[in-house]
């Protein structure tokens, strides 16, 4: 596609780079937090966030040619939509508990060397995270259809109603016929930026620790086992949103894998990779 003469009236000129300090963004959220702490070594905290972030500015950090980059710098309103990092709902539950066994507790409370070594000083903790998915943009990376030097133009949304999605089906995560086969020539397509959302994330991190007293209360030896993604739950990445790819509409990666770190794929999603077990020993003083 030749340069769009509506925007570039002198296509024989070289590119001129221009920057402006201008952007529009809005963020609204509701945060609910609950906390409980007892004298028996139990600490619980839970938080829930319901929010929405809209802008036309988070795209500026994305290089030209990427699906979430600005399509037309002269018409920012066409790119106003969910932020690249927009996560609508997120819940986090944190806990730390001293197990009620061993000396000083009701269960197995005998104060002798064997009991203290085997049953005393155990502690468990963990963080559970549940959140909705990150947004993605449908685009075509085969050529510059609009003439805006993008090579990541968005197609028209030709389907009626909302896009049909099934993020639990990696082979057909969304209805690809909802979009025109190619973007329109000479203009930006009607499929908005970051209008569709990929799979959410569920992750359980767990830890168990055993404290050994070393002759004084100020000196302790701790053995700790951390299990990240305790249940080895598979967290899918966003589906392939490039029309020029044979995998358009399919999910081909998981969050945390080496191929799931590109822009627009796992934006805002943290953790969620395969189960990882970490064993450690530390001296606390």
PDB file of C-alpha atoms in Angstrom:
ATOM      1  CA  UNK A   1       0.000   0.000   0.000  1.00  0.00           C
ATOM      2  CA  UNK A   2       1.344   3.438  -0.943  1.00  0.00           C
ATOM      3  CA  UNK A   3       1.365   6.170   1.706  1.00  0.00           C
ATOM      4  CA  UNK A   4      -2.090   7.550   2.439  1.00  0.00           C
ATOM      5  CA  UNK A   5      -2.158  10.873   0.597  1.00  0.00           C
ATOM      6  CA  UNK A   6      -4.954  12.177   2.850  1.00  0.00           C
ATOM      7  CA  UNK A   7      -2.419  12.162   5.677  1.00  0.00           C
ATOM      8  CA  UNK A   8       0.858  12.262   3.721  1.00  0.00           C
ATOM      9  CA  UNK A   9       0.190  14.686   0.821  1.00  0.00           C
ATOM     10  CA  UNK A  10       3.841  14.573  -0.261  1.00  0.00           C
ATOM     11  CA  UNK A  11       4.689  10.841  -0.295  1.00  0.00           C
ATOM     12  CA  UNK A  12       8.108  11.480  -1.827  1.00  0.00           C
ATOM     13  CA  UNK A  13       9.282  13.207   1.366  1.00  0.00           C
ATOM     14  CA  UNK A  14      11.121  11.251   4.038  1.00  0.00           C
ATOM     15  CA  UNK A  15       9.445  10.547   7.386  1.00  0.00           C
ATOM     16  CA  UNK A  16       9.248  13.415   9.868  1.00  0.00           C
ATOM     17  CA  UNK A  17       9.070  12.470  13.539  1.00  0.00           C
ATOM     18  CA  UNK A  18       6.920  14.714  15.718  1.00  0.00           C
ATOM     19  CA  UNK A  19       6.030  14.375  19.410  1.00  0.00           C
ATOM     20  CA  UNK A  20       3.346  16.030  21.514  1.00  0.00           C
ATOM     21  CA  UNK A  21       2.626  15.875  25.235  1.00  0.00           C
ATOM     22  CA  UNK A  22      -1.049  15.056  24.901  1.00  0.00           C
ATOM     23  CA  UNK A  23      -3.072  12.131  26.184  1.00  0.00           C
ATOM     24  CA  UNK A  24      -6.431  11.207  27.684  1.00  0.00           C
ATOM     25  CA  UNK A  25      -6.926   8.559  30.359  1.00  0.00           C
ATOM     26  CA  UNK A  26      -9.577   7.639  32.906  1.00  0.00           C
ATOM     27  CA  UNK A  27      -9.402   5.075  35.692  1.00  0.00           C
ATOM     28  CA  UNK A  28     -12.145   4.183  38.149  1.00  0.00           C
ATOM     29  CA  UNK A  29     -12.063   1.416  40.703  1.00  0.00           C
ATOM     30  CA  UNK A  30     -13.691  -0.050  43.780  1.00  0.00           C
ATOM     31  CA  UNK A  31     -11.390  -1.760  46.296  1.00  0.00           C
ATOM     32  CA  UNK A  32     -12.632  -3.896  49.183  1.00  0.00           C
ATOM     33  CA  UNK A  33     -10.126  -5.120  51.778  1.00  0.00           C
ATOM     34  CA  UNK A  34     -10.564  -7.358  54.814  1.00  0.00           C
ATOM     35  CA  UNK A  35      -7.954  -8.258  57.427  1.00  0.00           C
ATOM     36  CA  UNK A  36      -7.884 -10.566  60.451  1.00  0.00           C
ATOM     37  CA  UNK A  37      -5.062 -11.159  62.936  1.00  0.00           C
ATOM     38  CA  UNK A  38      -5.185 -13.278  66.072  1.00  0.00           C
ATOM     39  CA  UNK A  39      -2.857 -13.757  69.024  1.00  0.00           C
ATOM     40  CA  UNK A  40      -2.422 -17.399  68.060  1.00  0.00           C
ATOM     41  CA  UNK A  41      -0.306 -16.653  65.007  1.00  0.00           C
ATOM     42  CA  UNK A  42      -3.029 -16.416  62.363  1.00  0.00           C
ATOM     43  CA  UNK A  43      -3.037 -13.613  59.791  1.00  0.00           C
ATOM     44  CA  UNK A  44      -5.561 -13.384  56.957  1.00  0.00           C
ATOM     45  CA  UNK A  45      -6.025 -10.661  54.373  1.00  0.00           C
ATOM     46  CA  UNK A  46      -8.232 -10.515  51.308  1.00  0.00           C
ATOM     47  CA  UNK A  47      -8.728  -7.783  48.733  1.00  0.00           C
ATOM     48  CA  UNK A  48     -11.007  -7.400  45.727  1.00  0.00           C
ATOM     49  CA  UNK A  49     -10.589  -4.793  43.007  1.00  0.00           C
ATOM     50  CA  UNK A  50     -13.196  -3.902  40.407  1.00  0.00           C
ATOM     51  CA  UNK A  51     -11.877  -1.299  37.992  1.00  0.00           C
ATOM     52  CA  UNK A  52     -11.793   0.023  34.469  1.00  0.00           C
ATOM     53  CA  UNK A  53      -8.949   1.863  32.739  1.00  0.00           C
ATOM     54  CA  UNK A  54      -9.503   3.700  29.443  1.00  0.00           C
ATOM     55  CA  UNK A  55      -6.999   5.778  27.495  1.00  0.00           C
ATOM     56  CA  UNK A  56      -5.418   6.639  24.191  1.00  0.00           C
ATOM     57  CA  UNK A  57      -1.962   6.961  25.709  1.00  0.00           C
ATOM     58  CA  UNK A  58      -0.745   3.490  26.727  1.00  0.00           C
ATOM     59  CA  UNK A  59      -0.387   2.790  22.996  1.00  0.00           C
ATOM     60  CA  UNK A  60       2.358   5.386  22.668  1.00  0.00           C
ATOM     61  CA  UNK A  61       4.812   3.071  24.405  1.00  0.00           C
ATOM     62  CA  UNK A  62       4.204   0.393  21.760  1.00  0.00           C
ATOM     63  CA  UNK A  63       6.433   0.438  18.641  1.00  0.00           C
ATOM     64  CA  UNK A  64       4.876   1.119  15.235  1.00  0.00           C
ATOM     65  CA  UNK A  65       3.807  -2.127  13.605  1.00  0.00           C
ATOM     66  CA  UNK A  66       2.461  -3.659  16.833  1.00  0.00           C
ATOM     67  CA  UNK A  67      -1.291  -4.335  17.165  1.00  0.00           C
ATOM     68  CA  UNK A  68      -1.871  -1.878  20.015  1.00  0.00           C
ATOM     69  CA  UNK A  69       0.117   1.009  18.547  1.00  0.00           C
ATOM     70  CA  UNK A  70      -1.581   4.277  17.577  1.00  0.00           C
ATOM     71  CA  UNK A  71      -3.166   3.863  14.140  1.00  0.00           C
ATOM     72  CA  UNK A  72      -3.545   7.520  13.182  1.00  0.00           C
ATOM     73  CA  UNK A  73      -1.646  10.128  15.272  1.00  0.00           C
ATOM     74  CA  UNK A  74      -3.925  12.830  13.838  1.00  0.00           C
ATOM     75  CA  UNK A  75      -7.073  11.117  15.126  1.00  0.00           C
ATOM     76  CA  UNK A  76      -6.475   9.851  18.679  1.00  0.00           C
ATOM     77  CA  UNK A  77     -10.178   9.360  19.331  1.00  0.00           C
ATOM     78  CA  UNK A  78     -10.095   6.310  17.044  1.00  0.00           C
ATOM     79  CA  UNK A  79      -7.702   4.651  19.505  1.00  0.00           C
ATOM     80  CA  UNK A  80      -9.506   5.558  22.733  1.00  0.00           C
ATOM     81  CA  UNK A  81     -10.334   2.328  24.516  1.00  0.00           C
ATOM     82  CA  UNK A  82      -9.233  -0.039  27.274  1.00  0.00           C
ATOM     83  CA  UNK A  83      -5.667   0.427  28.446  1.00  0.00           C
ATOM     84  CA  UNK A  84      -3.158  -2.232  27.498  1.00  0.00           C
ATOM     85  CA  UNK A  85      -2.982  -3.153  31.199  1.00  0.00           C
ATOM     86  CA  UNK A  86      -6.734  -3.051  31.882  1.00  0.00           C
ATOM     87  CA  UNK A  87      -7.753  -5.826  34.307  1.00  0.00           C
ATOM     88  CA  UNK A  88     -11.398  -5.484  35.299  1.00  0.00           C
ATOM     89  CA  UNK A  89     -11.563  -7.777  38.342  1.00  0.00           C
ATOM     90  CA  UNK A  90      -8.845  -9.098  40.638  1.00  0.00           C
ATOM     91  CA  UNK A  91      -9.058 -10.905  43.962  1.00  0.00           C
ATOM     92  CA  UNK A  92      -6.069 -11.743  46.184  1.00  0.00           C
ATOM     93  CA  UNK A  93      -6.171 -13.835  49.371  1.00  0.00           C
ATOM     94  CA  UNK A  94      -3.109 -13.944  51.651  1.00  0.00           C
ATOM     95  CA  UNK A  95      -2.612 -16.023  54.796  1.00  0.00           C
ATOM     96  CA  UNK A  96       0.108 -16.843  57.337  1.00  0.00           C
ATOM     97  CA  UNK A  97      -0.624 -19.437  60.067  1.00  0.00           C
ATOM     98  CA  UNK A  98       1.382 -20.982  62.877  1.00  0.00           C
ATOM     99  CA  UNK A  99       0.186 -24.586  63.070  1.00  0.00           C
ATOM    100  CA  UNK A 100      -1.404 -25.219  66.503  1.00  0.00           C
ATOM    101  CA  UNK A 101       0.754 -28.242  67.356  1.00  0.00           C
ATOM    102  CA  UNK A 102       3.796 -28.715  69.546  1.00  0.00           C
ATOM    103  CA  UNK A 103       4.884 -27.029  72.788  1.00  0.00           C
ATOM    104  CA  UNK A 104       2.722 -24.054  73.713  1.00  0.00           C
ATOM    105  CA  UNK A 105      -0.315 -25.357  71.799  1.00  0.00           C
ATOM    106  CA  UNK A 106      -3.224 -27.629  72.656  1.00  0.00           C
ATOM    107  CA  UNK A 107      -2.144 -30.459  70.364  1.00  0.00           C
ATOM    108  CA  UNK A 108       1.004 -32.460  71.221  1.00  0.00           C
ATOM    109  CA  UNK A 109       1.920 -29.829  73.811  1.00  0.00           C
ATOM    110  CA  UNK A 110       4.523 -31.854  75.716  1.00  0.00           C
ATOM    111  CA  UNK A 111       7.632 -29.791  76.235  1.00  0.00           C
ATOM    112  CA  UNK A 112      10.473 -32.175  75.480  1.00  0.00           C
ATOM    113  CA  UNK A 113      13.290 -32.144  72.977  1.00  0.00           C
ATOM    114  CA  UNK A 114      11.752 -34.642  70.530  1.00  0.00           C
ATOM    115  CA  UNK A 115       8.378 -32.901  70.495  1.00  0.00           C
ATOM    116  CA  UNK A 116       9.926 -29.487  69.942  1.00  0.00           C
ATOM    117  CA  UNK A 117      12.111 -30.778  67.103  1.00  0.00           C
ATOM    118  CA  UNK A 118       9.418 -32.773  65.267  1.00  0.00           C
ATOM    119  CA  UNK A 119       6.143 -30.908  65.848  1.00  0.00           C
ATOM    120  CA  UNK A 120       7.012 -27.403  67.069  1.00  0.00           C
ATOM    121  CA  UNK A 121       7.661 -24.316  64.976  1.00  0.00           C
ATOM    122  CA  UNK A 122       5.641 -25.200  61.847  1.00  0.00           C
ATOM    123  CA  UNK A 123       4.139 -22.384  59.774  1.00  0.00           C
ATOM    124  CA  UNK A 124       2.189 -22.330  56.510  1.00  0.00           C
ATOM    125  CA  UNK A 125       1.495 -19.369  54.230  1.00  0.00           C
ATOM    126  CA  UNK A 126       0.232 -18.636  50.770  1.00  0.00           C
ATOM    127  CA  UNK A 127      -1.125 -16.224  48.201  1.00  0.00           C
ATOM    128  CA  UNK A 128      -4.115 -17.028  45.981  1.00  0.00           C
ATOM    129  CA  UNK A 129      -4.739 -14.797  42.960  1.00  0.00           C
ATOM    130  CA  UNK A 130      -7.803 -14.813  40.704  1.00  0.00           C
ATOM    131  CA  UNK A 131      -8.167 -12.200  37.976  1.00  0.00           C
ATOM    132  CA  UNK A 132      -9.850 -11.581  34.653  1.00  0.00           C
ATOM    133  CA  UNK A 133      -7.961 -11.530  31.382  1.00  0.00           C
ATOM    134  CA  UNK A 134      -6.008  -8.814  29.600  1.00  0.00           C
ATOM    135  CA  UNK A 135      -7.255  -7.083  26.440  1.00  0.00           C
ATOM    136  CA  UNK A 136      -6.118  -7.836  22.902  1.00  0.00           C
ATOM    137  CA  UNK A 137      -6.578  -6.271  19.468  1.00  0.00           C
ATOM    138  CA  UNK A 138      -7.469  -7.983  16.207  1.00  0.00           C
ATOM    139  CA  UNK A 139      -5.163  -6.811  13.405  1.00  0.00           C
ATOM    140  CA  UNK A 140      -3.541  -7.856  10.140  1.00  0.00           C
ATOM    141  CA  UNK A 141       0.241  -7.809   9.940  1.00  0.00           C
ATOM    142  CA  UNK A 142       0.667  -8.767   6.279  1.00  0.00           C
ATOM    143  CA  UNK A 143       0.829  -5.287   4.732  1.00  0.00           C
ATOM    144  CA  UNK A 144       0.122  -1.581   5.234  1.00  0.00           C
ATOM    145  CA  UNK A 145      -3.573  -1.396   4.246  1.00  0.00           C
ATOM    146  CA  UNK A 146      -4.322   2.058   5.639  1.00  0.00           C
ATOM    147  CA  UNK A 147      -1.218   3.782   4.347  1.00  0.00           C
ATOM    148  CA  UNK A 148      -0.359   5.034   7.845  1.00  0.00           C
ATOM    149  CA  UNK A 149       2.950   3.107   7.884  1.00  0.00           C
ATOM    150  CA  UNK A 150       1.608   0.680  10.486  1.00  0.00           C
ATOM    151  CA  UNK A 151       1.629  -2.851   8.970  1.00  0.00           C
ATOM    152  CA  UNK A 152      -0.688  -3.723  11.864  1.00  0.00           C
ATOM    153  CA  UNK A 153      -4.003  -2.359  10.622  1.00  0.00           C
ATOM    154  CA  UNK A 154      -7.261  -3.348  12.265  1.00  0.00           C
ATOM    155  CA  UNK A 155     -10.043  -4.970  10.202  1.00  0.00           C
ATOM    156  CA  UNK A 156     -13.692  -3.956  10.172  1.00  0.00           C
ATOM    157  CA  UNK A 157     -16.026  -5.599  12.685  1.00  0.00           C
ATOM    158  CA  UNK A 158     -18.713  -7.043  10.404  1.00  0.00           C
ATOM    159  CA  UNK A 159     -20.418  -9.407  12.849  1.00  0.00           C
ATOM    160  CA  UNK A 160     -23.618  -8.483  14.631  1.00  0.00           C
ATOM    161  CA  UNK A 161     -23.663  -8.055  18.388  1.00  0.00           C
ATOM    162  CA  UNK A 162     -20.651  -8.955  20.507  1.00  0.00           C
ATOM    163  CA  UNK A 163     -17.746 -11.144  19.479  1.00  0.00           C
ATOM    164  CA  UNK A 164     -18.415 -14.777  20.402  1.00  0.00           C
ATOM    165  CA  UNK A 165     -15.567 -16.030  22.587  1.00  0.00           C
ATOM    166  CA  UNK A 166     -14.726 -19.287  24.345  1.00  0.00           C
ATOM    167  CA  UNK A 167     -11.414 -18.848  26.119  1.00  0.00           C
ATOM    168  CA  UNK A 168     -11.632 -22.413  27.421  1.00  0.00           C
ATOM    169  CA  UNK A 169     -11.285 -23.737  23.862  1.00  0.00           C
ATOM    170  CA  UNK A 170      -7.695 -23.147  22.660  1.00  0.00           C
ATOM    171  CA  UNK A 171      -8.542 -24.377  19.153  1.00  0.00           C
ATOM    172  CA  UNK A 172     -11.253 -21.739  18.599  1.00  0.00           C
ATOM    173  CA  UNK A 173     -11.031 -19.028  21.237  1.00  0.00           C
ATOM    174  CA  UNK A 174     -13.135 -16.558  19.236  1.00  0.00           C
ATOM    175  CA  UNK A 175     -15.224 -16.342  16.072  1.00  0.00           C
ATOM    176  CA  UNK A 176     -12.851 -15.234  13.314  1.00  0.00           C
ATOM    177  CA  UNK A 177     -15.728 -14.491  10.890  1.00  0.00           C
ATOM    178  CA  UNK A 178     -16.670 -11.533  13.105  1.00  0.00           C
ATOM    179  CA  UNK A 179     -13.978  -9.543  11.250  1.00  0.00           C
ATOM    180  CA  UNK A 180     -13.547  -8.637   7.598  1.00  0.00           C
ATOM    181  CA  UNK A 181     -10.951 -10.810   5.842  1.00  0.00           C
ATOM    182  CA  UNK A 182      -8.610  -7.840   5.385  1.00  0.00           C
ATOM    183  CA  UNK A 183      -8.565  -4.286   6.770  1.00  0.00           C
ATOM    184  CA  UNK A 184     -10.079  -1.535   4.606  1.00  0.00           C
ATOM    185  CA  UNK A 185      -7.864   0.393   2.202  1.00  0.00           C
ATOM    186  CA  UNK A 186      -6.992   3.960   3.093  1.00  0.00           C
ATOM    187  CA  UNK A 187      -8.575   4.115   6.535  1.00  0.00           C
ATOM    188  CA  UNK A 188      -8.564   2.551   9.996  1.00  0.00           C
ATOM    189  CA  UNK A 189     -10.850  -0.463  10.522  1.00  0.00           C
ATOM    190  CA  UNK A 190     -13.856  -0.337  12.833  1.00  0.00           C
ATOM    191  CA  UNK A 191     -12.577  -3.089  15.171  1.00  0.00           C
ATOM    192  CA  UNK A 192     -11.393  -1.063  18.160  1.00  0.00           C
ATOM    193  CA  UNK A 193      -8.120  -1.257  20.023  1.00  0.00           C
ATOM    194  CA  UNK A 194      -8.088  -3.642  23.003  1.00  0.00           C
ATOM    195  CA  UNK A 195     -11.822  -4.327  22.756  1.00  0.00           C
ATOM    196  CA  UNK A 196     -11.624  -8.069  23.445  1.00  0.00           C
ATOM    197  CA  UNK A 197     -10.354  -9.958  26.502  1.00  0.00           C
ATOM    198  CA  UNK A 198      -8.419 -13.174  26.797  1.00  0.00           C
ATOM    199  CA  UNK A 199      -8.452 -15.890  29.487  1.00  0.00           C
ATOM    200  CA  UNK A 200      -8.196 -14.990  33.144  1.00  0.00           C
ATOM    201  CA  UNK A 201      -5.657 -16.259  35.636  1.00  0.00           C
ATOM    202  CA  UNK A 202      -5.979 -18.510  38.685  1.00  0.00           C
ATOM    203  CA  UNK A 203      -2.852 -19.123  40.740  1.00  0.00           C
ATOM    204  CA  UNK A 204      -2.140 -20.691  44.148  1.00  0.00           C
ATOM    205  CA  UNK A 205       1.257 -20.139  45.787  1.00  0.00           C
ATOM    206  CA  UNK A 206       1.911 -22.111  48.982  1.00  0.00           C
ATOM    207  CA  UNK A 207       4.762 -22.349  51.478  1.00  0.00           C
ATOM    208  CA  UNK A 208       5.526 -24.484  54.521  1.00  0.00           C
ATOM    209  CA  UNK A 209       8.303 -23.603  56.959  1.00  0.00           C
ATOM    210  CA  UNK A 210       9.857 -25.266  60.015  1.00  0.00           C
ATOM    211  CA  UNK A 211      11.724 -23.149  62.569  1.00  0.00           C
ATOM    212  CA  UNK A 212      14.452 -24.651  64.741  1.00  0.00           C
ATOM    213  CA  UNK A 213      15.578 -22.746  67.865  1.00  0.00           C
ATOM    214  CA  UNK A 214      19.357 -22.525  68.238  1.00  0.00           C
ATOM    215  CA  UNK A 215      20.024 -22.169  71.986  1.00  0.00           C
ATOM    216  CA  UNK A 216      18.650 -18.607  72.018  1.00  0.00           C
ATOM    217  CA  UNK A 217      15.312 -17.044  71.047  1.00  0.00           C
ATOM    218  CA  UNK A 218      17.009 -14.530  68.755  1.00  0.00           C
ATOM    219  CA  UNK A 219      18.704 -17.160  66.599  1.00  0.00           C
ATOM    220  CA  UNK A 220      16.661 -19.554  64.483  1.00  0.00           C
ATOM    221  CA  UNK A 221      17.281 -21.918  61.607  1.00  0.00           C
ATOM    222  CA  UNK A 222      14.395 -22.120  59.152  1.00  0.00           C
ATOM    223  CA  UNK A 223      13.759 -24.759  56.509  1.00  0.00           C
ATOM    224  CA  UNK A 224      11.238 -23.575  53.905  1.00  0.00           C
ATOM    225  CA  UNK A 225       9.487 -25.176  50.938  1.00  0.00           C
ATOM    226  CA  UNK A 226       7.777 -22.872  48.414  1.00  0.00           C
ATOM    227  CA  UNK A 227       5.410 -24.215  45.782  1.00  0.00           C
ATOM    228  CA  UNK A 228       4.506 -21.692  43.077  1.00  0.00           C
ATOM    229  CA  UNK A 229       1.334 -22.629  41.150  1.00  0.00           C
ATOM    230  CA  UNK A 230       0.641 -25.344  43.707  1.00  0.00           C
ATOM    231  CA  UNK A 231      -1.955 -27.231  41.615  1.00  0.00           C
ATOM    232  CA  UNK A 232      -0.035 -26.828  38.327  1.00  0.00           C
ATOM    233  CA  UNK A 233      -3.087 -25.073  36.893  1.00  0.00           C
ATOM    234  CA  UNK A 234      -2.754 -24.173  33.209  1.00  0.00           C
ATOM    235  CA  UNK A 235      -3.245 -20.452  32.606  1.00  0.00           C
ATOM    236  CA  UNK A 236      -3.709 -19.726  28.923  1.00  0.00           C
ATOM    237  CA  UNK A 237      -2.297 -16.678  27.208  1.00  0.00           C
ATOM    238  CA  UNK A 238      -4.317 -14.441  24.885  1.00  0.00           C
ATOM    239  CA  UNK A 239      -5.320 -15.953  21.533  1.00  0.00           C
ATOM    240  CA  UNK A 240      -3.406 -15.143  18.356  1.00  0.00           C
ATOM    241  CA  UNK A 241      -5.017 -11.954  17.055  1.00  0.00           C
ATOM    242  CA  UNK A 242      -3.033 -11.533  13.820  1.00  0.00           C
ATOM    243  CA  UNK A 243      -5.205 -12.327  10.802  1.00  0.00           C
ATOM    244  CA  UNK A 244      -2.144 -13.100   8.687  1.00  0.00           C
ATOM    245  CA  UNK A 245      -1.239 -15.977  11.028  1.00  0.00           C
ATOM    246  CA  UNK A 246      -2.485 -19.508  10.442  1.00  0.00           C
ATOM    247  CA  UNK A 247      -3.291 -19.613  14.164  1.00  0.00           C
ATOM    248  CA  UNK A 248      -5.659 -16.621  14.075  1.00  0.00           C
ATOM    249  CA  UNK A 249      -8.276 -17.151  16.791  1.00  0.00           C
ATOM    250  CA  UNK A 250      -6.318 -19.954  18.488  1.00  0.00           C
ATOM    251  CA  UNK A 251      -4.468 -20.016  21.812  1.00  0.00           C
ATOM    252  CA  UNK A 252      -0.940 -21.336  21.303  1.00  0.00           C
ATOM    253  CA  UNK A 253       0.827 -20.342  24.526  1.00  0.00           C
ATOM    254  CA  UNK A 254       0.420 -20.274  28.280  1.00  0.00           C
ATOM    255  CA  UNK A 255       1.165 -17.442  30.670  1.00  0.00           C
ATOM    256  CA  UNK A 256       4.734 -17.662  31.871  1.00  0.00           C
ATOM    257  CA  UNK A 257       6.082 -19.598  28.901  1.00  0.00           C
ATOM    258  CA  UNK A 258       8.903 -18.186  26.802  1.00  0.00           C
ATOM    259  CA  UNK A 259       6.637 -17.499  23.822  1.00  0.00           C
ATOM    260  CA  UNK A 260       3.941 -15.758  25.875  1.00  0.00           C
ATOM    261  CA  UNK A 261       5.693 -12.523  26.671  1.00  0.00           C
ATOM    262  CA  UNK A 262       4.940 -10.426  23.571  1.00  0.00           C
ATOM    263  CA  UNK A 263       2.978  -7.176  23.666  1.00  0.00           C
ATOM    264  CA  UNK A 264      -0.770  -7.709  23.677  1.00  0.00           C
ATOM    265  CA  UNK A 265      -0.407 -11.344  24.725  1.00  0.00           C
ATOM    266  CA  UNK A 266       0.029 -11.344  28.474  1.00  0.00           C
ATOM    267  CA  UNK A 267      -0.164  -7.678  29.338  1.00  0.00           C
ATOM    268  CA  UNK A 268      -0.916  -7.337  33.010  1.00  0.00           C
ATOM    269  CA  UNK A 269      -0.764 -11.049  33.763  1.00  0.00           C
ATOM    270  CA  UNK A 270       1.838 -12.085  36.304  1.00  0.00           C
ATOM    271  CA  UNK A 271       2.861 -15.562  37.378  1.00  0.00           C
ATOM    272  CA  UNK A 272       0.779 -18.542  36.348  1.00  0.00           C
ATOM    273  CA  UNK A 273       3.596 -20.593  34.813  1.00  0.00           C
ATOM    274  CA  UNK A 274       4.118 -24.307  35.511  1.00  0.00           C
ATOM    275  CA  UNK A 275       4.538 -25.505  39.095  1.00  0.00           C
ATOM    276  CA  UNK A 276       7.911 -24.588  40.571  1.00  0.00           C
ATOM    277  CA  UNK A 277       9.200 -26.035  43.867  1.00  0.00           C
ATOM    278  CA  UNK A 278      11.872 -24.150  45.788  1.00  0.00           C
ATOM    279  CA  UNK A 279      13.624 -25.479  48.884  1.00  0.00           C
ATOM    280  CA  UNK A 280      15.672 -23.145  51.057  1.00  0.00           C
ATOM    281  CA  UNK A 281      17.433 -22.969  54.404  1.00  0.00           C
ATOM    282  CA  UNK A 282      17.971 -19.656  56.166  1.00  0.00           C
ATOM    283  CA  UNK A 283      19.481 -18.417  59.381  1.00  0.00           C
ATOM    284  CA  UNK A 284      17.299 -15.826  61.130  1.00  0.00           C
ATOM    285  CA  UNK A 285      18.826 -13.526  63.751  1.00  0.00           C
TER     286      UNK A 285
END
